[in-house]
Short mmCIF file of C-alpha atoms and ligand atoms in Angstrom, two decimals:
data_model
loop_
_atom_site.label_atom_id
_atom_site.label_comp_id
_atom_site.label_asym_id
_atom_site.label_seq_id
_atom_site.Cartn_x
_atom_site.Cartn_y
_atom_site.Cartn_z
CA MET A 1201 -29.13 -7.92 17.89
CA SER A 1202 -28.69 -8.05 21.66
CA LYS A 1203 -26.52 -5.34 23.78
CA LEU A 1204 -23.31 -6.75 25.05
CA THR A 1205 -22.61 -6.79 28.86
CA ASP A 1206 -20.05 -8.98 29.50
CA PRO A 1207 -16.23 -8.03 28.76
CA SER A 1208 -15.28 -11.57 27.54
CA ALA A 1209 -18.77 -11.87 25.43
CA LEU A 1210 -17.53 -8.38 24.15
CA ALA A 1211 -14.15 -9.76 23.48
CA ARG A 1212 -15.35 -12.51 21.45
CA ALA A 1213 -17.49 -10.74 19.32
CA VAL A 1214 -14.57 -7.93 18.72
CA GLU A 1215 -12.49 -10.88 17.42
CA LYS A 1216 -15.42 -12.59 15.50
CA ALA A 1217 -16.40 -9.14 13.92
CA VAL A 1218 -12.56 -8.14 12.76
CA ALA A 1219 -12.15 -11.86 11.49
CA GLU A 1220 -15.35 -11.61 9.41
CA CYS A 1221 -14.80 -8.16 8.31
CA THR A 1222 -14.68 -7.82 4.51
CA ILE A 1223 -11.60 -5.49 3.61
CA THR A 1224 -11.14 -3.10 1.13
CA ASP A 1225 -7.18 -2.86 0.33
CA ILE A 1226 -6.86 0.51 -0.74
CA HIS A 1227 -3.17 0.27 -2.20
CA THR A 1228 -1.26 -2.33 -3.71
CA HIS A 1229 1.27 -3.02 -6.79
CA LEU A 1230 -0.75 -6.21 -7.94
CA PHE A 1231 -2.00 -6.43 -11.53
CA PRO A 1232 -4.54 -8.47 -13.44
CA PRO A 1233 -3.28 -11.92 -14.67
CA ALA A 1234 -3.33 -10.73 -18.01
CA HIS A 1235 -0.53 -8.17 -17.41
CA ASP A 1236 1.54 -10.60 -17.93
CA GLU A 1237 4.73 -10.64 -15.73
CA LEU A 1238 3.57 -7.94 -13.98
CA LEU A 1239 1.58 -9.85 -11.66
CA LEU A 1240 3.84 -11.48 -9.17
CA TRP A 1241 2.84 -14.46 -7.33
CA GLY A 1242 4.44 -17.94 -5.64
CA VAL A 1243 6.95 -18.90 -3.48
CA ASP A 1244 10.22 -17.36 -4.95
CA GLU A 1245 8.34 -13.87 -5.61
CA LEU A 1246 7.36 -14.02 -1.67
CA LEU A 1247 11.03 -14.97 -0.78
CA THR A 1248 12.69 -12.28 -3.05
CA TYR A 1249 10.28 -9.42 -1.70
CA HIS A 1250 12.37 -6.47 -1.59
CA TYR A 1251 11.96 -6.20 1.80
CA LEU A 1252 13.42 -9.46 2.47
CA VAL A 1253 16.68 -8.73 -0.41
CA ALA A 1254 17.03 -5.69 2.10
CA GLU A 1255 17.37 -8.42 5.07
CA LEU A 1256 19.60 -10.65 3.31
CA PHE A 1257 22.03 -7.91 2.76
CA ALA A 1258 21.91 -6.96 6.30
CA THR A 1259 22.14 -10.61 7.53
CA ASN A 1260 25.19 -11.62 5.11
CA VAL A 1261 27.65 -8.61 6.42
CA GLY A 1262 29.69 -7.78 3.24
CA ARG A 1263 29.67 -11.85 2.19
CA LEU A 1264 27.41 -11.19 -0.86
CA ALA A 1265 28.42 -8.90 -3.71
CA TYR A 1266 25.37 -6.84 -4.76
CA GLU A 1267 26.49 -7.89 -8.57
CA ASN A 1268 26.82 -11.54 -7.75
CA PHE A 1269 23.11 -11.68 -6.13
CA TRP A 1270 21.51 -9.63 -8.97
CA HIS A 1271 22.96 -12.00 -11.66
CA MET A 1272 21.77 -15.09 -9.88
CA SER A 1273 18.26 -16.83 -11.06
CA LYS A 1274 15.11 -15.85 -9.43
CA SER A 1275 15.06 -19.12 -7.94
CA ASP A 1276 18.71 -19.25 -6.78
CA GLN A 1277 18.01 -15.88 -5.22
CA ALA A 1278 14.90 -17.55 -3.29
CA ALA A 1279 17.06 -20.34 -2.37
CA LEU A 1280 19.55 -18.08 -0.97
CA ILE A 1281 17.21 -15.87 0.92
CA TRP A 1282 15.55 -19.07 2.36
CA LYS A 1283 18.44 -20.85 3.44
CA THR A 1284 20.03 -17.45 4.98
CA LEU A 1285 16.75 -16.19 6.61
CA PHE A 1286 14.98 -19.09 7.18
CA VAL A 1287 17.09 -21.94 8.15
CA GLU A 1288 20.42 -20.82 9.17
CA HIS A 1289 18.78 -17.86 11.02
CA GLY A 1290 14.86 -17.67 12.88
CA PRO A 1291 12.85 -16.28 10.62
CA ILE A 1292 11.22 -13.63 13.17
CA SER A 1293 11.03 -10.41 11.10
CA GLU A 1294 7.78 -9.16 9.69
CA SER A 1295 8.48 -10.48 6.24
CA GLN A 1296 10.10 -13.21 7.18
CA ARG A 1297 6.99 -14.34 9.27
CA GLY A 1298 5.01 -13.25 6.68
CA VAL A 1299 5.86 -15.58 4.13
CA LEU A 1300 5.45 -18.66 6.75
CA THR A 1301 1.91 -17.13 7.47
CA THR A 1302 1.30 -17.20 3.73
CA LEU A 1303 2.43 -20.68 3.14
CA ARG A 1304 0.37 -22.18 6.27
CA ARG A 1305 -2.87 -20.20 5.45
CA LEU A 1306 -2.38 -21.91 1.99
CA GLY A 1307 -2.59 -25.10 3.96
CA LEU A 1308 1.12 -25.94 3.36
CA ASP A 1309 3.53 -27.64 5.80
CA VAL A 1310 6.26 -25.30 6.75
CA GLY A 1311 7.49 -27.29 9.48
CA ASN A 1312 9.36 -29.50 7.19
CA ARG A 1313 11.19 -26.69 5.83
CA ASP A 1314 11.05 -28.27 2.62
CA LEU A 1315 11.29 -25.65 -0.25
CA GLY A 1316 11.18 -28.17 -3.13
CA ARG A 1317 7.71 -29.35 -2.10
CA ILE A 1318 6.35 -25.99 -1.57
CA ARG A 1319 7.57 -24.59 -4.94
CA LYS A 1320 5.72 -27.99 -6.14
CA TRP A 1321 2.39 -27.06 -4.76
CA PHE A 1322 2.94 -23.18 -6.14
CA ALA A 1323 3.87 -25.02 -9.99
CA GLU A 1324 0.24 -26.61 -9.97
CA GLN A 1325 -1.82 -23.89 -9.10
CA ASN A 1326 -3.40 -21.64 -12.13
CA ILE A 1327 -3.32 -18.25 -11.61
CA ASP A 1328 -6.79 -17.61 -12.98
CA SER A 1329 -8.11 -19.74 -10.00
CA TYR A 1330 -5.80 -18.82 -7.47
CA LEU A 1331 -6.00 -15.09 -7.57
CA PRO A 1332 -9.53 -14.97 -6.32
CA LYS A 1333 -8.54 -17.88 -3.75
CA VAL A 1334 -6.04 -15.47 -2.25
CA PHE A 1335 -8.80 -12.75 -2.18
CA GLU A 1336 -10.88 -15.34 -0.33
CA LEU A 1337 -8.37 -16.24 2.16
CA ALA A 1338 -7.20 -12.60 2.93
CA GLY A 1339 -10.97 -11.45 3.07
CA LEU A 1340 -11.11 -8.73 0.86
CA ASP A 1341 -13.76 -7.32 -1.76
CA TYR A 1342 -11.51 -5.72 -3.75
CA ALA A 1343 -7.86 -4.28 -4.01
CA VAL A 1344 -6.37 -1.27 -5.50
CA MET A 1345 -3.63 -1.25 -7.90
CA THR A 1346 -0.69 0.98 -8.50
CA ASN A 1347 -1.25 2.13 -12.34
CA ASP A 1348 1.65 4.03 -13.42
CA PRO A 1349 1.49 5.37 -17.30
CA PHE A 1350 5.08 6.62 -16.82
CA VAL A 1351 6.13 2.75 -16.85
CA PRO A 1352 6.44 1.61 -20.44
CA ILE A 1353 5.63 -1.67 -19.94
CA GLU A 1354 2.34 -0.91 -17.55
CA ALA A 1355 1.27 1.26 -20.23
CA GLN A 1356 1.73 -1.17 -22.89
CA GLN A 1357 -0.78 -3.44 -21.18
CA TRP A 1358 -3.61 -0.78 -21.53
CA ASP A 1359 -2.37 0.11 -25.09
CA ASP A 1360 -3.08 -3.77 -25.61
CA CYS A 1361 -6.19 -3.72 -23.96
CA LYS A 1362 -5.45 -6.56 -21.87
CA PRO A 1363 -8.35 -7.26 -19.82
CA GLY A 1364 -8.56 -6.65 -15.73
CA VAL A 1365 -10.21 -8.36 -13.18
CA ASP A 1366 -13.34 -7.18 -10.94
CA LEU A 1367 -11.13 -7.90 -7.85
CA LEU A 1368 -8.64 -5.00 -8.86
CA ARG A 1369 -9.40 -1.37 -9.30
CA THR A 1370 -7.08 1.45 -10.80
CA ALA A 1371 -5.08 4.25 -9.42
CA LEU A 1372 -3.28 6.65 -11.35
CA ARG A 1373 0.40 6.73 -10.21
CA ILE A 1374 2.00 10.22 -11.39
CA ASP A 1375 5.33 10.25 -9.11
CA PRO A 1376 7.32 11.45 -12.23
CA LEU A 1377 5.47 14.33 -13.13
CA ILE A 1378 5.87 15.87 -9.40
CA VAL A 1379 9.34 14.66 -8.57
CA ASN A 1380 11.11 14.27 -12.24
CA TRP A 1381 9.49 16.93 -14.43
CA PRO A 1382 12.12 16.28 -17.24
CA LYS A 1383 11.95 12.45 -17.02
CA ALA A 1384 7.91 13.10 -17.17
CA CYS A 1385 8.32 15.50 -20.22
CA GLU A 1386 10.34 12.75 -21.89
CA VAL A 1387 7.49 10.04 -21.54
CA MET A 1388 4.79 12.23 -22.29
CA SER A 1389 6.42 13.33 -25.23
CA GLU A 1390 6.92 9.85 -26.56
CA CYS A 1391 3.04 9.36 -26.16
CA GLY A 1392 2.29 12.73 -28.20
CA PHE A 1393 1.73 15.23 -25.38
CA GLU A 1394 4.47 18.13 -25.89
CA ALA A 1395 4.70 19.25 -22.06
CA GLU A 1396 8.24 20.86 -21.76
CA ASN A 1397 8.84 23.88 -19.76
CA LEU A 1398 7.00 24.58 -16.37
CA ASP A 1399 4.82 26.96 -17.85
CA GLU A 1400 0.87 27.15 -18.70
CA ALA A 1401 1.71 25.55 -21.91
CA GLY A 1402 3.51 22.70 -20.17
CA TYR A 1403 1.11 22.26 -17.57
CA ALA A 1404 -1.99 22.53 -19.89
CA GLU A 1405 -0.27 19.25 -21.73
CA ALA A 1406 0.68 17.43 -18.61
CA ARG A 1407 -3.12 18.08 -17.59
CA ARG A 1408 -4.25 16.66 -21.10
CA PHE A 1409 -2.18 13.64 -20.30
CA LEU A 1410 -3.34 13.26 -16.92
CA ASP A 1411 -7.28 13.48 -18.34
CA SER A 1412 -6.44 10.91 -21.44
CA TRP A 1413 -5.09 8.43 -18.42
CA VAL A 1414 -8.18 9.24 -16.26
CA ALA A 1415 -10.33 8.31 -18.97
CA ARG A 1416 -8.63 5.29 -19.84
CA LEU A 1417 -8.08 4.04 -16.39
CA ASN A 1418 -11.12 5.55 -14.58
CA PRO A 1419 -9.16 5.38 -11.31
CA LEU A 1420 -10.40 5.63 -7.69
CA TYR A 1421 -7.94 8.23 -6.91
CA MET A 1422 -4.42 9.96 -8.08
CA ALA A 1423 -1.28 8.99 -6.19
CA ALA A 1424 2.52 9.86 -5.66
CA SER A 1425 5.17 8.75 -3.50
CA LEU A 1426 7.02 12.22 -2.21
CA PRO A 1427 10.11 12.99 -0.57
CA PRO A 1428 10.74 14.36 2.89
CA ASP A 1429 11.57 17.71 1.34
CA PHE A 1430 8.26 18.09 -0.51
CA HIS A 1431 7.29 21.71 0.86
CA PHE A 1432 3.96 23.65 -0.18
CA PRO A 1433 3.81 26.21 -0.82
CA ALA A 1434 7.04 26.44 -2.46
CA ALA A 1435 9.15 27.66 -5.40
CA ALA A 1436 10.17 24.19 -6.05
CA THR A 1437 9.21 22.30 -8.97
CA MET A 1438 7.27 19.92 -6.92
CA ALA A 1439 4.72 22.60 -5.80
CA SER A 1440 4.02 24.06 -9.30
CA VAL A 1441 3.10 21.02 -10.50
CA VAL A 1442 0.88 20.21 -7.56
CA GLU A 1443 -0.63 23.59 -7.89
CA ASN A 1444 -1.00 23.68 -11.98
CA VAL A 1445 -1.42 20.12 -12.93
CA VAL A 1446 -2.51 17.78 -10.12
CA ILE A 1447 -5.32 20.04 -8.14
CA PRO A 1448 -6.87 21.02 -11.56
CA THR A 1449 -7.17 17.54 -12.37
CA ALA A 1450 -8.61 16.25 -9.20
CA ARG A 1451 -11.07 19.24 -9.18
CA GLN A 1452 -11.94 18.38 -13.00
CA HIS A 1453 -12.54 14.39 -12.39
CA ASN A 1454 -13.43 14.95 -8.40
CA LEU A 1455 -10.68 12.54 -7.93
CA PRO A 1456 -8.94 12.26 -4.49
CA MET A 1457 -5.20 13.00 -4.48
CA ALA A 1458 -3.40 10.47 -2.59
CA MET A 1459 0.07 11.54 -0.96
CA MET A 1460 2.73 8.98 0.30
CA ILE A 1461 5.13 11.21 1.85
CA GLY A 1462 8.81 10.20 3.30
CA VAL A 1463 10.48 8.13 1.16
CA ARG A 1464 14.24 8.51 0.24
CA LYS A 1465 14.45 6.90 -3.07
CA ARG A 1466 17.66 4.78 -3.63
CA ILE A 1467 19.84 5.41 -0.63
CA ASN A 1468 21.22 2.51 -1.42
CA PRO A 1469 21.24 2.19 -5.19
CA ALA A 1470 22.79 -1.37 -5.27
CA LEU A 1471 19.61 -2.56 -3.60
CA GLY A 1472 17.42 -1.60 -6.35
CA ASP A 1473 13.41 -1.46 -4.70
CA ALA A 1474 15.05 -2.69 -1.50
CA GLY A 1475 17.45 0.59 -1.24
CA ASP A 1476 15.01 3.12 -0.52
CA GLY A 1477 14.78 4.96 2.97
CA VAL A 1478 12.84 6.99 5.31
CA GLY A 1479 12.94 10.72 6.18
CA THR A 1480 10.43 12.87 8.40
CA GLY A 1481 8.18 14.63 6.18
CA ASP A 1482 6.51 17.89 6.34
CA VAL A 1483 3.17 17.85 7.61
CA THR A 1484 2.70 21.76 7.10
CA ALA A 1485 2.94 20.92 3.48
CA VAL A 1486 -0.22 18.81 3.79
CA GLN A 1487 -1.94 20.86 5.83
CA ASN A 1488 -1.27 24.00 3.61
CA LEU A 1489 -2.89 22.09 0.77
CA CYS A 1490 -5.84 20.97 2.82
CA MET A 1491 -6.57 24.48 4.12
CA LYS A 1492 -5.83 26.30 0.67
CA TYR A 1493 -8.14 23.60 -1.55
CA PRO A 1494 -11.08 22.49 0.88
CA ASP A 1495 -12.69 21.01 -2.17
CA VAL A 1496 -9.75 18.78 -3.10
CA LYS A 1497 -9.74 15.32 -1.00
CA PHE A 1498 -6.39 14.42 -0.13
CA LEU A 1499 -5.54 10.73 1.20
CA VAL A 1500 -2.16 10.72 3.05
CA THR A 1501 0.17 8.33 4.85
CA MET A 1502 3.34 9.31 6.18
CA LEU A 1503 6.47 6.93 6.15
CA SER A 1504 8.25 8.12 9.25
CA ARG A 1505 6.72 7.09 12.71
CA VAL A 1506 8.04 10.78 13.78
CA ASN A 1507 5.08 12.32 11.65
CA GLN A 1508 2.11 10.09 12.69
CA HIS A 1509 1.03 12.24 16.05
CA GLU A 1510 1.05 15.26 14.07
CA LEU A 1511 -0.69 13.87 11.25
CA THR A 1512 -3.24 12.66 13.26
CA VAL A 1513 -4.02 15.69 15.00
CA LEU A 1514 -4.13 17.40 11.31
CA ALA A 1515 -6.81 14.79 10.01
CA ARG A 1516 -9.03 16.03 13.08
CA LYS A 1517 -8.79 19.74 11.45
CA CYS A 1518 -9.37 18.84 7.82
CA PRO A 1519 -12.32 17.55 6.65
CA ASN A 1520 -10.77 16.85 3.27
CA LEU A 1521 -7.81 14.97 4.64
CA HIS A 1522 -8.45 11.47 5.11
CA LEU A 1523 -5.06 9.13 6.71
CA PHE A 1524 -4.78 5.57 5.25
CA GLY A 1525 -2.27 2.88 6.21
CA CYS A 1526 0.90 1.68 8.37
CA TRP A 1527 2.97 2.28 5.43
CA TRP A 1528 6.23 0.16 4.54
CA PHE A 1529 8.60 0.78 7.29
CA CYS A 1530 5.46 1.53 9.78
CA ASN A 1531 4.06 -1.60 8.77
CA ASN A 1532 5.14 -4.00 11.63
CA PRO A 1533 3.48 -4.84 14.83
CA SER A 1534 4.75 -2.52 17.42
CA ILE A 1535 4.07 0.63 15.04
CA ILE A 1536 0.89 -0.75 13.63
CA ASP A 1537 -0.27 -1.21 17.45
CA GLU A 1538 0.97 2.19 18.44
CA MET A 1539 -0.80 3.99 14.98
CA THR A 1540 -3.87 2.08 15.54
CA ARG A 1541 -4.44 3.35 19.18
CA GLN A 1542 -3.51 6.51 18.14
CA ARG A 1543 -5.58 7.11 15.14
CA ILE A 1544 -8.83 5.71 17.11
CA GLU A 1545 -8.08 7.66 19.87
CA MET A 1546 -8.30 10.79 18.13
CA LEU A 1547 -10.33 9.92 14.72
CA GLY A 1548 -12.76 7.04 15.87
CA THR A 1549 -13.71 5.10 12.68
CA ALA A 1550 -12.66 8.00 10.38
CA VAL A 1551 -9.47 6.53 9.14
CA THR A 1552 -8.50 3.52 7.11
CA LEU A 1553 -6.17 1.77 9.41
CA GLN A 1554 -4.15 -0.23 7.03
CA HIS A 1555 -3.43 -1.40 3.30
CA SER A 1556 -1.22 -3.94 2.23
CA ASP A 1557 1.07 -2.45 -0.29
CA ALA A 1558 1.16 -6.30 -1.56
CA ARG A 1559 3.78 -6.57 -4.40
CA VAL A 1560 3.32 -10.33 -4.19
CA LEU A 1561 -0.47 -11.59 -4.61
CA ASP A 1562 0.36 -14.27 -1.96
CA GLN A 1563 1.20 -11.51 0.47
CA LEU A 1564 -2.13 -10.36 0.93
CA ILE A 1565 -2.96 -13.28 3.17
CA TYR A 1566 -0.26 -12.63 5.45
CA LYS A 1567 -0.46 -8.70 5.46
CA TRP A 1568 -4.07 -8.94 6.61
CA ALA A 1569 -3.72 -11.83 8.83
CA HIS A 1570 -1.34 -9.78 11.23
CA THR A 1571 -3.32 -6.56 10.49
CA ARG A 1572 -6.55 -8.15 11.63
CA LYS A 1573 -5.24 -9.51 14.99
CA ILE A 1574 -3.64 -6.01 16.02
CA VAL A 1575 -6.90 -4.26 15.37
CA ALA A 1576 -8.73 -6.93 16.76
CA ASN A 1577 -6.47 -6.24 19.86
CA VAL A 1578 -6.95 -2.51 19.82
CA LEU A 1579 -10.79 -2.58 19.23
CA THR A 1580 -11.17 -4.98 22.13
CA ASP A 1581 -9.75 -2.62 24.42
CA LYS A 1582 -11.34 0.34 23.04
CA TYR A 1583 -14.77 -1.25 23.24
CA THR A 1584 -14.12 -2.62 26.93
CA ASP A 1585 -13.17 1.02 28.06
CA ILE A 1586 -16.43 2.17 26.54
CA LEU A 1587 -18.52 -0.81 28.55
CA ALA A 1588 -17.11 -0.08 31.77
CA THR A 1589 -19.21 3.41 31.38
CA GLY A 1590 -22.11 1.42 30.85
CA TRP A 1591 -22.33 2.00 27.08
CA GLN A 1592 -23.15 -1.52 25.47
CA PRO A 1593 -22.47 -2.06 21.82
CA THR A 1594 -23.85 -4.68 19.66
CA GLU A 1595 -22.36 -7.10 17.61
CA ALA A 1596 -23.94 -5.53 14.72
CA GLU A 1597 -22.32 -2.10 15.69
CA ILE A 1598 -18.94 -3.55 16.17
CA ALA A 1599 -19.21 -5.04 13.02
CA ARG A 1600 -20.03 -1.59 11.48
CA ASP A 1601 -17.08 0.16 12.99
CA ALA A 1602 -14.74 -2.46 11.71
CA ARG A 1603 -15.70 -2.24 8.38
CA ASP A 1604 -15.48 1.53 8.59
CA LEU A 1605 -12.01 1.43 9.79
CA LEU A 1606 -11.07 -1.31 6.98
CA GLY A 1607 -12.83 0.27 3.83
CA GLY A 1608 -15.86 1.80 4.39
CA SER A 1609 -14.62 5.27 5.59
CA PHE A 1610 -12.26 5.12 2.49
CA GLU A 1611 -15.41 4.40 0.26
CA ASP A 1612 -17.39 7.45 2.05
CA PHE A 1613 -14.55 9.74 1.77
CA ILE A 1614 -13.98 9.20 -1.83
CA ALA A 1615 -17.52 9.12 -2.83
CA ALA A 1616 -18.39 12.24 -0.84
CA GLU A 1617 -18.90 15.23 -3.35
O1 HDL B 575 5.82 4.18 -3.37
C1 HDL B 575 4.90 3.15 -2.87
O2 HDL B 575 3.88 2.88 -3.32
C2 HDL B 575 5.86 2.25 -2.05
O3 HDL B 575 5.05 1.46 -1.37
C3 HDL B 575 6.77 1.38 -2.85
O4 HDL B 575 6.50 0.70 -3.74
C4 HDL B 575 7.77 0.22 -1.91
O5 HDL B 575 8.62 0.08 -2.51
C5 HDL B 575 6.93 -0.72 -1.23
O6 HDL B 575 6.51 -1.54 -1.92
N1 HDL B 575 6.66 -0.49 0.16
O7 HDL B 575 6.02 -1.48 0.63
ZN1 ZN B 576 3.06 1.15 -2.50
#
């Protein structure tokens, strides 16, 4: 394919490559349609996304009691959010804009602001054909779920052998094991795994529990979200469980461990899932784990913008560390742009720039449309910079690099022995 020599032709080539790039979405909260009410989709679920619930209460300063909202039907909650955040105030936040992007790309007219008409369209959709349609609109080859055996209703779906779909792959989520050992032991005990104390017997039983779920799920990786005060090494329970349960399991199954660090759970419990906050994490904990266990692969994303530069520098030092996503409170255009530039400037294509974290199926459409635009802008700048040196990239090379940044490097990383 011919080399690109002209900056405007280059810009067009980058825009095309990113727009057409097949993306792998490595972290979501989606479920197969057969897993009953676990898979959220449709306009009322889009509107009651916990990001928008937080924004509703931030906007409705004190005029809405938490319990009044939680006692409302999903439909009434959605209507209130639509009225408050879309009609009475400009829907200019990232989550508000996201709903509109999704609806527009589905071919719906948001200009008439007719929620009833939008609801009618969704009521006519069949999830088994709608799910692949959403994946096609988002441009994904597959997405990775969050499969948590410590959540009874999730485990029940697997106990009942509910079918999956090829578009959704598994990840074994193990937060309670690390952050709430007593709770984890309760769940394991109900499943016939008698872990109790933080001793070799307890660790062995916890490993046996994980082995059983690795066999059932065949996960791409294990994952856990961790608080800002996760340190390693440390005398704390978290560090002991990581050392004695997580690492041996990762080694035995050649499974990467994804650590999502910096969440302050339920700083406002009344908001439910919308009540979590962020804190600056300890990048040295990641450094110590990567250096102590060079044969274990770590996928890491951190929640605080403050951590990003130090973490990106660390990824240059540890071949067994792969960064991913602009997670949650970083998943906003201003921070995505900054993080994407910083990561490409320091890591080239050896990073997975984004994941959607979608909780509602239809969100895949907006989360990826918004990210593609930012990535295209950054890559245009980066290729224009090298064009100025006389290096002439081809369209195929640009497409190759875009794929690496949006799923290819992840697949290379997890496949490496
Ligand atoms: O722990 C996680 O995986 C987070 O992504 C939480 O699920 C969070 O509530 C979320 O959805 N963030 O986008
Ligand atoms: Zn998540």
